[in-house]
Tab-separated table of C-alpha atoms (C1' of nucleotides) in Angstrom:
chain	number	residue	atom	x	y	z
A	1	UNK	CA	106.132	101.249	96.926
A	2	UNK	CA	104.877	99.035	99.563
A	3	UNK	CA	102.630	99.729	102.585
A	4	UNK	CA	103.019	98.009	105.865
A	5	UNK	CA	100.221	97.220	108.193
A	6	UNK	CA	99.940	99.498	111.218
A	7	UNK	CA	101.650	98.183	114.401
A	8	UNK	CA	99.414	96.081	116.579
A	9	UNK	CA	96.723	95.610	113.716
A	10	UNK	CA	95.989	92.479	111.943
A	11	UNK	CA	95.324	91.263	108.462
A	12	UNK	CA	92.782	88.419	108.496
A	13	UNK	CA	93.192	86.040	105.517
A	14	UNK	CA	90.561	83.476	104.632
A	15	UNK	CA	92.270	80.687	106.544
A	16	UNK	CA	91.893	82.944	109.904
A	17	UNK	CA	88.913	84.861	109.111
A	18	UNK	CA	86.705	81.998	108.552
A	19	UNK	CA	87.348	80.257	111.910
A	20	UNK	CA	87.340	83.549	113.656
A	21	UNK	CA	83.866	84.562	112.435
A	22	UNK	CA	82.736	81.058	112.819
A	23	UNK	CA	83.499	81.507	116.547
A	24	UNK	CA	81.685	84.840	116.827
A	25	UNK	CA	78.817	83.325	114.946
A	26	UNK	CA	78.742	80.651	117.627
A	27	UNK	CA	78.687	83.043	120.355
A	28	UNK	CA	76.044	85.118	118.558
A	29	UNK	CA	73.785	82.008	118.293
A	30	UNK	CA	74.124	81.063	122.010
A	31	UNK	CA	73.375	84.605	123.052
A	32	UNK	CA	70.464	84.747	120.873
A	33	UNK	CA	69.302	81.270	122.223
A	34	UNK	CA	69.334	82.751	125.732
A	35	UNK	CA	66.934	85.631	124.576
A	36	UNK	CA	69.626	88.297	124.280
A	37	UNK	CA	69.305	90.771	121.279
A	38	UNK	CA	72.098	92.034	119.224
A	39	UNK	CA	72.977	95.669	119.042
A	40	UNK	CA	75.816	97.648	117.569
A	41	UNK	CA	77.385	100.985	118.289
A	42	UNK	CA	79.581	103.633	116.683
A	43	UNK	CA	83.380	103.084	116.528
A	44	UNK	CA	83.862	106.585	117.498
A	45	UNK	CA	82.652	108.251	120.663
A	46	UNK	CA	83.413	111.437	122.508
A	47	UNK	CA	86.482	111.019	124.693
A	48	UNK	CA	84.432	112.243	127.670
A	49	UNK	CA	82.471	109.235	127.752
A	50	UNK	CA	85.524	107.352	129.197
A	51	UNK	CA	86.802	110.125	131.370
A	52	UNK	CA	83.732	109.566	133.605
A	53	UNK	CA	84.446	106.325	134.961
A	54	UNK	CA	87.589	104.774	133.498
A	55	UNK	CA	90.150	107.349	134.472
A	56	UNK	CA	93.357	108.848	132.967
A	57	UNK	CA	95.066	105.600	132.490
A	58	UNK	CA	92.653	104.252	130.108
A	59	UNK	CA	92.157	107.607	128.381
A	60	UNK	CA	95.826	107.945	127.889
A	61	UNK	CA	95.796	104.566	125.942
A	62	UNK	CA	93.114	105.422	123.570
A	63	UNK	CA	93.349	106.111	119.735
A	64	UNK	CA	91.928	109.603	120.072
A	65	UNK	CA	92.075	112.939	118.153
A	66	UNK	CA	90.455	116.178	117.697
A	67	UNK	CA	88.010	116.190	114.845
A	68	UNK	CA	87.389	118.876	112.427
A	69	UNK	CA	84.723	120.406	114.722
A	70	UNK	CA	87.156	120.752	117.494
A	71	UNK	CA	85.636	117.769	119.493
A	72	UNK	CA	87.912	115.318	121.389
A	73	UNK	CA	86.863	111.909	119.916
A	74	UNK	CA	88.155	108.365	120.321
A	75	UNK	CA	87.999	105.070	118.661
A	76	UNK	CA	86.139	103.147	121.358
A	77	UNK	CA	88.399	101.269	123.890
A	78	UNK	CA	85.500	99.321	125.511
A	79	UNK	CA	81.993	98.570	124.842
A	80	UNK	CA	80.189	99.168	128.115
A	81	UNK	CA	80.030	102.938	128.203
A	82	UNK	CA	78.497	103.030	124.649
A	83	UNK	CA	76.011	100.284	125.655
A	84	UNK	CA	74.934	102.172	128.750
A	85	UNK	CA	74.661	105.305	126.807
A	86	UNK	CA	72.284	103.658	124.448
A	87	UNK	CA	70.345	102.001	127.105
A	88	UNK	CA	69.795	105.258	129.022
A	89	UNK	CA	68.891	107.129	125.904
A	90	UNK	CA	65.699	104.871	125.685
A	91	UNK	CA	63.276	105.007	128.571
A	92	UNK	CA	60.804	102.883	126.838
A	93	UNK	CA	62.565	99.557	126.877
A	94	UNK	CA	60.854	96.830	128.996
A	95	UNK	CA	63.221	95.303	131.553
A	96	UNK	CA	65.248	93.111	131.598
A	97	UNK	CA	67.110	94.437	128.696
A	98	UNK	CA	69.536	91.595	127.533
A	99	UNK	CA	71.842	92.885	124.848
A	100	UNK	CA	74.952	91.684	123.126
A	101	UNK	CA	77.398	92.792	120.578
A	102	UNK	CA	80.818	92.350	119.003
A	103	UNK	CA	82.394	95.691	118.291
A	104	UNK	CA	85.892	96.170	117.294
A	105	UNK	CA	87.764	97.893	120.137
A	106	UNK	CA	91.091	99.959	120.016
A	107	UNK	CA	93.776	100.609	122.582
A	108	UNK	CA	97.004	102.478	122.059
A	109	UNK	CA	99.714	100.475	123.825
A	110	UNK	CA	102.456	98.201	123.164
A	111	UNK	CA	101.253	95.009	121.607
A	112	UNK	CA	102.156	91.695	123.420
A	113	UNK	CA	100.917	88.191	123.732
A	114	UNK	CA	97.189	88.271	123.716
A	115	UNK	CA	97.012	92.071	123.352
A	116	UNK	CA	96.796	94.024	120.181
A	117	UNK	CA	95.845	97.494	119.295
A	118	UNK	CA	92.674	96.318	117.591
A	119	UNK	CA	90.598	93.432	118.747
A	120	UNK	CA	86.913	92.103	118.614
A	121	UNK	CA	85.295	91.857	121.806
A	122	UNK	CA	82.137	89.831	122.425
A	123	UNK	CA	80.116	91.654	124.913
A	124	UNK	CA	76.877	90.699	126.625
A	125	UNK	CA	74.810	92.561	129.483
A	126	UNK	CA	71.693	92.231	131.499
A	127	UNK	CA	69.985	95.535	132.561
A	128	UNK	CA	67.311	95.687	135.154
A	129	UNK	CA	67.246	92.846	137.696
A	130	UNK	CA	69.795	92.892	140.562
A	131	UNK	CA	69.296	89.210	141.343
A	132	UNK	CA	71.507	86.137	141.729
A	133	UNK	CA	69.515	84.887	138.663
A	134	UNK	CA	70.860	87.545	136.350
A	135	UNK	CA	74.367	87.018	137.763
A	136	UNK	CA	74.091	83.385	137.205
A	137	UNK	CA	72.647	83.827	133.611
A	138	UNK	CA	75.625	86.054	132.561
A	139	UNK	CA	78.171	83.499	133.963
A	140	UNK	CA	76.084	80.698	132.392
A	141	UNK	CA	76.035	82.496	129.010
A	142	UNK	CA	79.879	82.978	129.131
A	143	UNK	CA	80.417	79.329	130.010
A	144	UNK	CA	77.894	78.009	127.487
A	145	UNK	CA	79.605	80.066	124.695
A	146	UNK	CA	82.899	78.536	125.489
A	147	UNK	CA	81.400	75.056	125.823
A	148	UNK	CA	79.761	75.333	122.533
A	149	UNK	CA	82.984	76.543	120.774
A	150	UNK	CA	84.478	73.277	121.987
A	151	UNK	CA	86.418	74.477	124.982
A	152	UNK	CA	84.478	72.501	127.457
A	153	UNK	CA	86.691	71.450	130.262
A	154	UNK	CA	89.476	73.671	129.229
A	155	UNK	CA	88.626	76.720	131.373
A	156	UNK	CA	87.881	77.708	134.861
A	157	UNK	CA	85.399	80.480	135.918
A	158	UNK	CA	86.825	82.121	138.877
A	159	UNK	CA	84.429	84.212	140.865
A	160	UNK	CA	84.521	86.708	143.587
A	161	UNK	CA	82.428	89.614	144.840
A	162	UNK	CA	83.473	93.260	145.385
A	163	UNK	CA	81.098	93.671	148.266
A	164	UNK	CA	82.343	90.644	149.905
A	165	UNK	CA	85.910	91.820	149.586
A	166	UNK	CA	85.033	95.270	150.757
A	167	UNK	CA	83.287	93.778	153.823
A	168	UNK	CA	86.060	91.321	154.482
A	169	UNK	CA	88.743	93.999	154.258
A	170	UNK	CA	86.829	96.208	156.514
A	171	UNK	CA	86.371	93.700	159.166
A	172	UNK	CA	90.137	93.034	158.869
A	173	UNK	CA	90.889	96.742	159.406
A	174	UNK	CA	91.858	97.807	155.937
A	175	UNK	CA	91.816	101.645	155.569
A	176	UNK	CA	91.480	101.809	151.787
A	177	UNK	CA	89.680	98.866	150.001
A	178	UNK	CA	90.386	100.331	146.557
A	179	UNK	CA	94.087	100.593	146.866
A	180	UNK	CA	94.309	97.258	148.663
A	181	UNK	CA	92.296	95.738	145.597
A	182	UNK	CA	94.903	96.943	143.283
A	183	UNK	CA	97.587	94.971	145.274
A	184	UNK	CA	95.347	91.883	145.548
A	185	UNK	CA	94.950	92.026	141.824
A	186	UNK	CA	98.662	91.441	141.483
A	187	UNK	CA	98.850	88.623	144.120
A	188	UNK	CA	99.636	85.869	141.481
A	189	UNK	CA	102.139	87.933	139.620
A	190	UNK	CA	104.490	89.279	142.344
A	191	UNK	CA	106.568	87.638	145.038
A	192	UNK	CA	105.304	87.235	148.525
A	193	UNK	CA	107.680	89.779	149.922
A	194	UNK	CA	106.529	92.498	147.329
A	195	UNK	CA	103.005	91.513	148.064
A	196	UNK	CA	103.505	92.134	151.791
A	197	UNK	CA	105.174	95.393	151.550
A	198	UNK	CA	102.627	96.792	148.855
A	199	UNK	CA	99.852	95.651	151.033
A	200	UNK	CA	101.055	97.368	154.126
A	201	UNK	CA	101.699	100.497	152.019
A	202	UNK	CA	97.966	100.295	150.983
A	203	UNK	CA	96.921	100.612	154.489
A	204	UNK	CA	96.205	96.968	155.293
A	205	UNK	CA	97.180	95.973	158.699
A	206	UNK	CA	100.027	93.814	159.064
A	207	UNK	CA	98.681	91.500	161.600
A	208	UNK	CA	95.935	90.374	159.191
A	209	UNK	CA	98.494	89.645	156.385
A	210	UNK	CA	98.391	85.700	157.047
A	211	UNK	CA	94.621	85.697	157.096
A	212	UNK	CA	94.440	87.556	153.741
A	213	UNK	CA	97.071	85.194	152.183
A	214	UNK	CA	95.050	82.223	153.504
A	215	UNK	CA	91.985	83.599	151.676
A	216	UNK	CA	93.876	84.194	148.424
A	217	UNK	CA	95.468	80.820	148.503
A	218	UNK	CA	92.279	78.885	149.151
A	219	UNK	CA	89.976	79.492	146.374
A	220	UNK	CA	88.006	76.726	145.459
A	221	UNK	CA	85.027	74.802	146.475
A	222	UNK	CA	82.006	77.374	146.443
A	223	UNK	CA	80.177	75.016	148.918
A	224	UNK	CA	82.878	75.847	151.517
A	225	UNK	CA	82.721	79.594	151.137
A	226	UNK	CA	81.312	80.370	154.391
A	227	UNK	CA	83.466	77.884	156.147
A	228	UNK	CA	86.668	79.219	154.768
A	229	UNK	CA	85.605	82.756	155.593
A	230	UNK	CA	84.884	81.842	159.035
A	231	UNK	CA	88.377	80.578	159.556
A	232	UNK	CA	89.683	84.102	159.289
A	233	UNK	CA	86.848	86.380	160.655
A	234	UNK	CA	83.541	86.481	162.271
A	235	UNK	CA	80.646	86.381	159.844
A	236	UNK	CA	78.086	89.114	160.800
A	237	UNK	CA	74.691	89.636	159.102
A	238	UNK	CA	75.978	91.854	156.324
A	239	UNK	CA	78.725	89.370	155.474
A	240	UNK	CA	76.285	86.629	155.898
A	241	UNK	CA	73.839	88.153	153.364
A	242	UNK	CA	76.508	88.600	150.870
A	243	UNK	CA	77.847	85.201	151.168
A	244	UNK	CA	74.225	83.773	150.874
A	245	UNK	CA	73.749	85.653	147.685
A	246	UNK	CA	76.947	84.442	146.228
A	247	UNK	CA	75.999	80.931	147.193
A	248	UNK	CA	72.719	81.185	145.530
A	249	UNK	CA	74.366	82.685	142.415
A	250	UNK	CA	76.679	79.788	142.225
A	251	UNK	CA	74.183	77.076	142.675
A	252	UNK	CA	72.213	78.559	139.845
A	253	UNK	CA	75.166	78.954	137.682
A	254	UNK	CA	75.997	75.314	138.201
A	255	UNK	CA	72.873	74.359	136.278
A	256	UNK	CA	74.073	76.116	133.187
A	257	UNK	CA	77.336	74.348	132.757
A	258	UNK	CA	79.362	71.550	134.090
A	259	UNK	CA	82.584	73.629	133.743
A	260	UNK	CA	84.720	74.516	136.549
A	261	UNK	CA	83.363	77.270	138.695
A	262	UNK	CA	85.435	78.381	141.689
A	263	UNK	CA	85.715	81.115	144.220
A	264	UNK	CA	88.809	83.103	143.848
A	265	UNK	CA	89.529	86.049	146.181
A	266	UNK	CA	92.372	87.287	144.110
A	267	UNK	CA	89.962	88.234	141.206
A	268	UNK	CA	88.843	91.778	142.042
A	269	UNK	CA	89.177	93.333	138.432
A	270	UNK	CA	90.881	96.543	137.919
A	271	UNK	CA	87.815	98.772	136.913
A	272	UNK	CA	86.491	100.743	139.875
A	273	UNK	CA	82.881	100.559	138.697
A	274	UNK	CA	82.186	96.952	139.731
A	275	UNK	CA	79.824	96.736	142.504
A	276	UNK	CA	79.006	93.214	143.169
A	277	UNK	CA	79.908	89.818	141.565
A	278	UNK	CA	83.123	89.885	139.611
A	279	UNK	CA	84.462	86.937	137.543
A	280	UNK	CA	87.289	86.033	135.067
A	281	UNK	CA	87.565	83.012	133.047
A	282	UNK	CA	91.111	81.380	132.757
A	283	UNK	CA	92.683	78.668	130.676
A	284	UNK	CA	92.843	75.650	132.932
A	285	UNK	CA	96.494	75.223	131.968
A	286	UNK	CA	97.312	78.722	132.992
A	287	UNK	CA	99.291	79.516	129.689
A	288	UNK	CA	97.297	82.638	128.800
A	289	UNK	CA	95.899	85.761	130.101
A	290	UNK	CA	92.235	85.849	131.054
A	291	UNK	CA	89.850	84.788	128.298
A	292	UNK	CA	87.073	86.931	129.422
A	293	UNK	CA	86.030	89.078	132.410
A	294	UNK	CA	82.967	90.616	133.876
A	295	UNK	CA	80.843	91.502	136.803
A	296	UNK	CA	78.102	93.648	138.177
A	297	UNK	CA	78.120	97.490	137.839
A	298	UNK	CA	74.992	98.814	139.352
A	299	UNK	CA	76.159	102.479	139.573
A	300	UNK	CA	77.257	103.268	135.974
A	301	UNK	CA	73.933	104.263	134.581
A	302	UNK	CA	73.406	106.520	137.548
A	303	UNK	CA	76.838	108.045	136.771
A	304	UNK	CA	75.965	108.597	133.154
A	305	UNK	CA	72.469	109.620	133.138
A	306	UNK	CA	69.481	110.316	135.409
A	307	UNK	CA	68.422	106.687	135.425
A	308	UNK	CA	69.377	104.017	137.876
A	309	UNK	CA	69.712	100.660	136.196
A	310	UNK	CA	71.481	97.722	137.706
A	311	UNK	CA	73.767	95.890	135.170
A	312	UNK	CA	75.900	92.793	135.013
A	313	UNK	CA	77.752	91.776	131.896
A	314	UNK	CA	80.968	90.385	130.445
A	315	UNK	CA	83.422	91.011	127.564
A	316	UNK	CA	85.561	88.427	125.891
A	317	UNK	CA	88.396	89.539	123.614
A	318	UNK	CA	89.003	87.515	120.402
A	319	UNK	CA	92.794	87.342	120.714
A	320	UNK	CA	93.220	85.080	123.691
A	321	UNK	CA	90.346	83.006	122.525
A	322	UNK	CA	91.921	82.460	119.325
A	323	UNK	CA	95.206	81.367	121.017
A	324	UNK	CA	93.343	78.953	123.148
A	325	UNK	CA	91.305	77.596	120.156
A	326	UNK	CA	94.544	76.966	118.223
A	327	UNK	CA	96.137	75.110	120.962
A	328	UNK	CA	92.963	72.917	121.151
A	329	UNK	CA	93.030	72.393	117.430
A	330	UNK	CA	89.699	74.067	117.046
A	331	UNK	CA	90.950	76.654	114.553
A	332	UNK	CA	89.284	75.298	111.465
A	333	UNK	CA	87.229	76.194	108.551
A	334	UNK	CA	83.600	75.550	109.494
A	335	UNK	CA	81.483	73.068	107.621
A	336	UNK	CA	79.880	74.508	104.583
A	337	UNK	CA	77.454	73.570	101.738
A	338	UNK	CA	78.734	71.252	99.081
A	339	UNK	CA	81.236	73.164	96.686
A	340	UNK	CA	80.984	72.876	92.975
A	341	UNK	CA	83.412	74.284	90.491
A	342	UNK	CA	81.885	74.756	87.171
A	343	UNK	CA	84.383	74.186	84.368
A	344	UNK	CA	83.741	75.636	80.995
A	345	UNK	CA	84.973	73.559	78.171
A	346	UNK	CA	84.005	75.667	75.328
A	347	UNK	CA	83.265	79.152	74.783
A	348	UNK	CA	79.753	78.348	73.499
A	349	UNK	CA	78.804	76.759	76.813
A	350	UNK	CA	79.685	79.831	78.882
A	351	UNK	CA	76.069	81.112	79.270
A	352	UNK	CA	74.896	77.544	79.766
A	353	UNK	CA	77.452	77.289	82.642
A	354	UNK	CA	76.532	80.526	84.218
A	355	UNK	CA	72.813	79.556	84.172
A	356	UNK	CA	73.623	76.286	85.928
A	357	UNK	CA	75.823	78.048	88.491
A	358	UNK	CA	72.865	80.362	89.252
A	359	UNK	CA	70.530	77.288	89.738
A	360	UNK	CA	73.073	75.612	92.128
A	361	UNK	CA	73.364	78.920	94.129
A	362	UNK	CA	69.666	79.351	94.462
A	363	UNK	CA	69.436	75.708	95.608
A	364	UNK	CA	71.915	76.625	98.503
A	365	UNK	CA	75.194	75.177	97.102
A	366	UNK	CA	78.380	76.931	96.638
A	367	UNK	CA	79.129	77.329	92.858
A	368	UNK	CA	82.296	78.566	91.410
A	369	UNK	CA	82.380	79.586	87.831
A	370	UNK	CA	85.450	79.808	85.632
A	371	UNK	CA	86.194	83.467	85.131
A	372	UNK	CA	89.784	82.978	83.901
A	373	UNK	CA	89.175	81.372	80.526
A	374	UNK	CA	91.854	78.857	81.180
A	375	UNK	CA	92.177	75.347	79.773
A	376	UNK	CA	90.068	72.646	81.044
A	377	UNK	CA	92.974	71.019	82.686
A	378	UNK	CA	93.907	74.283	84.413
A	379	UNK	CA	90.341	74.652	85.653
A	380	UNK	CA	90.301	71.189	86.953
A	381	UNK	CA	93.736	71.548	88.516
A	382	UNK	CA	92.415	74.781	90.125
A	383	UNK	CA	89.151	73.193	91.286
A	384	UNK	CA	91.182	70.452	92.896
A	385	UNK	CA	93.627	72.595	94.697
A	386	UNK	CA	91.057	74.920	96.110
A	387	UNK	CA	89.179	71.995	97.490
A	388	UNK	CA	86.040	71.921	95.616
A	389	UNK	CA	83.871	68.665	96.142
A	390	UNK	CA	82.726	68.366	92.595
A	391	UNK	CA	83.713	69.688	89.034
A	392	UNK	CA	80.809	70.162	86.584
A	393	UNK	CA	81.985	69.937	83.145
A	394	UNK	CA	80.148	71.871	80.431
A	395	UNK	CA	81.173	72.001	76.822
A	396	UNK	CA	79.840	71.529	73.360
A	397	UNK	CA	78.876	67.930	74.036
A	398	UNK	CA	76.824	68.743	77.171
A	399	UNK	CA	75.305	71.804	75.386
A	400	UNK	CA	73.975	69.801	72.506
A	401	UNK	CA	72.211	67.169	74.693
A	402	UNK	CA	71.395	69.502	77.529
A	403	UNK	CA	73.522	67.451	79.824
A	404	UNK	CA	76.127	68.110	82.419
A	405	UNK	CA	79.201	66.001	83.357
A	406	UNK	CA	79.716	65.745	87.122
A	407	UNK	CA	83.135	64.683	88.384
A	408	UNK	CA	83.856	63.665	91.999
A	409	UNK	CA	87.154	65.322	92.681
A	410	UNK	CA	87.944	63.101	95.400
A	411	UNK	CA	87.557	59.794	93.599
A	412	UNK	CA	87.873	60.876	89.965
A	413	UNK	CA	84.480	59.135	89.015
A	414	UNK	CA	82.211	61.002	86.723
A	415	UNK	CA	78.950	60.722	84.899
A	416	UNK	CA	76.780	62.586	82.593
A	417	UNK	CA	73.264	63.693	83.683
A	418	UNK	CA	70.564	65.447	82.061
A	419	UNK	CA	70.381	68.929	83.134
A	420	UNK	CA	66.958	68.667	84.571
A	421	UNK	CA	67.829	65.580	86.659
A	422	UNK	CA	70.894	67.094	88.079
A	423	UNK	CA	69.453	69.087	90.972
A	424	UNK	CA	67.249	66.150	92.130
A	425	UNK	CA	70.356	63.979	92.028
A	426	UNK	CA	72.389	66.475	94.035
A	427	UNK	CA	70.369	66.072	97.020
A	428	UNK	CA	71.312	62.469	97.308
A	429	UNK	CA	75.087	63.201	96.821
A	430	UNK	CA	77.163	62.633	99.832
A	431	UNK	CA	78.871	65.804	101.050
A	432	UNK	CA	82.680	65.405	100.870
B	1	G	C1'	105.978	105.472	127.158
B	2	C	C1'	110.076	101.965	128.726
B	3	C	C1'	113.095	97.109	128.318
B	4	G	C1'	114.983	92.343	125.651
B	5	G	C1'	115.467	89.575	121.184
B	6	G	C1'	114.595	89.547	115.868
B	7	A	C1'	113.815	90.987	110.256
B	8	U	C1'	116.770	87.469	103.154
B	9	G	C1'	111.071	86.286	97.128
B	10	G	C1'	103.901	85.173	99.306
B	11	G	C1'	105.559	81.046	103.155
B	12	G	C1'	110.164	78.481	105.109
B	13	U	C1'	115.386	78.928	104.543
B	14	A	C1'	121.216	78.862	103.198
B	15	G	C1'	124.953	82.471	103.096
B	16	A	C1'	129.507	85.164	103.402
B	17	G	C1'	134.789	87.138	109.977
B	18	G	C1'	132.611	93.270	103.547
B	19	G	C1'	133.898	91.618	96.774
B	20	U	C1'	130.192	91.944	91.441
B	21	U	C1'	124.354	86.264	87.990
B	22	A	C1'	122.148	85.528	96.515
B	23	U	C1'	120.951	79.185	97.929
B	24	C	C1'	117.459	75.463	98.337
B	25	C	C1'	112.344	73.927	99.251
B	26	U	C1'	107.568	75.478	98.783
B	27	U	C1'	103.711	78.728	96.902
B	28	G	C1'	101.821	81.333	92.430
B	29	G	C1'	101.384	81.712	86.634
B	30	G	C1'	102.062	78.763	82.111
B	31	G	C1'	103.273	74.339	79.380
B	32	A	C1'	104.029	69.146	78.088
B	33	C	C1'	98.279	67.439	78.115
B	34	U	C1'	94.081	72.513	71.611
B	35	G	C1'	87.585	68.108	76.709
B	36	U	C1'	89.879	65.781	82.180
B	37	G	C1'	92.932	67.568	88.199
B	38	G	C1'	96.789	67.164	93.502
B	39	A	C1'	102.178	62.698	90.380
B	40	U	C1'	106.395	63.894	86.946
B	41	C	C1'	109.300	67.096	83.845
B	42	C	C1'	110.040	71.994	81.686
B	43	C	C1'	109.571	77.301	81.542
B	44	C	C1'	108.319	82.098	84.087
B	45	G	C1'	107.561	85.611	88.186
B	46	G	C1'	109.299	86.880	92.948
B	47	A	C1'	113.753	88.892	98.404
B	48	C	C1'	118.611	90.929	101.415
B	49	C	C1'	113.004	96.018	106.174
B	50	C	C1'	113.854	101.768	105.630
B	51	G	C1'	117.384	105.910	106.249
B	52	G	C1'	122.218	107.611	107.287
B	53	G	C1'	127.504	106.332	108.468
B	54	U	C1'	132.295	103.609	107.866
B	55	U	C1'	134.589	101.736	103.130
B	56	C	C1'	137.315	101.510	96.610
B	57	A	C1'	133.079	98.320	97.864
B	58	A	C1'	127.652	97.019	102.756
B	59	U	C1'	122.532	92.266	102.520
B	60	U	C1'	127.021	91.436	105.954
B	61	C	C1'	129.957	96.287	110.393
B	62	C	C1'	128.084	100.911	113.133
B	63	C	C1'	123.881	104.417	114.373
B	64	G	C1'	118.688	105.832	114.042
B	65	G	C1'	113.793	104.307	112.586
B	66	U	C1'	109.818	101.024	111.175
B	67	C	C1'	107.762	96.342	111.970
B	68	C	C1'	107.490	91.505	114.365
B	69	C	C1'	107.994	88.336	118.942
B	70	G	C1'	108.099	88.594	124.119
B	71	G	C1'	107.932	91.567	128.839
B	72	C	C1'	106.959	96.224	132.017
B	73	C	C1'	102.914	99.741	132.936
B	74	C	C1'	97.772	98.682	132.702
B	75	C	C1'	93.600	95.845	131.891
B	76	A	C1'	88.740	97.874	128.906
RNA sequence: GCCGGGAUGGGGUAGAGGGUUAUCCUUGGGGACUGUGGAUCCCCGGACCCGGGUUCAAUUCCCGGUCCCGGCCCCA
C-alpha cells in the first residue's frame, strides 16, 4: 500500500524546507525591524467572510465544506479578510496597527507554474493612517525584504493608483471603470487587436484608445508622471491632487530602497476592494508571474464591521519567490552553529557521550549523538556524509582519562583534550 | 472545470514494432577495516502509476482514472 501526495500540495524535505523557512525568517526579521508585530489566524474560516468582497469566482476556488454543525467553512484562500476580522474585533488597539503574518493559504484550482493548491504567503498591513508615508512604508518593507533575501536588483516594483486610473478613465469618457480595469489588467497578455475590441466592449470610447495605449506603454520614470499624463488629458485639481500624492509616496519610497520603482498604468490588480495605490513586484527578466502584490484598501473594514479603518498592505507567495531564489542561486541551507557528531567507541562510554552532547547543546552548538550503535568506522562515515564539522570520539581510553578526542572531519587532524578544557577550546575553533 | 505533454527502484536512466531472472549509474544498509570517515572492492535492499480491455501472453497496444509538467479561466 502506498499513499500519494494530494494534487497541488508539496512535501518539503530538509534541503528545501531549510532554505524556505530561512527566507521566511528573513522576512520576519525585516518586518519586525520596521516595528511590525506578528500575528496568526485560523486556517479555517466561515465561507461567508469571502463572499462579502471577493465574489463568486474566488469562492468557487476554495477548499470548502460543510462542517458537522452544518456551517459552510473554508480553508482560508487569502489572509486579508481574517486580518481585518481580527483588527475590527479589537477596538482598543492604538493606531497605527502594523501587523504581519505568514499563514498557509489554499485555493482549489489547477496547479501550474508558480501556483499550487497550498502555499505560504507573507502578509503585512498597516491600519490607521491614510498617508503617503504608510503607502511608502509598505512598499519599502516589501522591497527591503527582497533586498535582504539577496534579490536586490532582480526585481521591479510597478506602481499605479486606482483613483488615478478611475479619474483618468473618467476624463477619457469610460462608462464603466471596473470592467475597463479588467481589460487593462490583460494588456500585456493579449494581442493589441483583442485589447481594442475588449476595451470597446467595456464601454471605453474608441477615439481615446491610442491615448490609453500610450499610457500603458509608457510606464517608467515617476518624475515624469504628470508630464506623461498631460500628454493625453488635461490635469484638473482632482487629478492633480492624486498625482501629487503618488509623487510624494514615490519619493518617500525611494529612500527605503535603491531597487527599481516605476509607474505602470497596466497594474490595476484584480480585487475590487483596492481604493488607492496598487503595486506589483515583477522579476526583472520577466520569467515569472508577479512575486508579490498589494495596495490600499480603505473600505474593507467598513464592509466587514462598524469601524472605518484605512489600510494598506501586501502579500507575497512563497512559490514564485522560490523559483526566483533558485534562479539566483540563493536556495541554500543557511549558516548554522558548528556541528559535532559524537561517536561512541565503546558501550561503557555511552553515558559519558550523552553528557558531553548535552553540554555542547547548552553551549549553543549542534551535537548529534550516535543512536544506531554502529561500528566506529560506520559512525565516522555517517558523520562525514552528513556534513558534520567535527567528530568527537569517546571510548574507554577517553573515559579513563576524562578526555575527548576531537577530529576535524575536513582535514582528518585530531587531538585529545581533557573534558574540562574542551568547551573553552571550542570557542577558538574555526567554523567550517 | 477545460486543453496539451508525460509517468520504469529513493534520484537519474536503458529497454523491447507484445514472450518468461528488466539495464546501468547513483542513493541507502552492511562488510573487508572487532577504536578512525567521503577512495577501492564485495554483499544486500529497492521499480515497469492504478483499473479495465485486446491477446495464449501486456511494463510495451487501446480506454478510463490518478499524479506530474505546462497552458486557459482567475489571481487571493
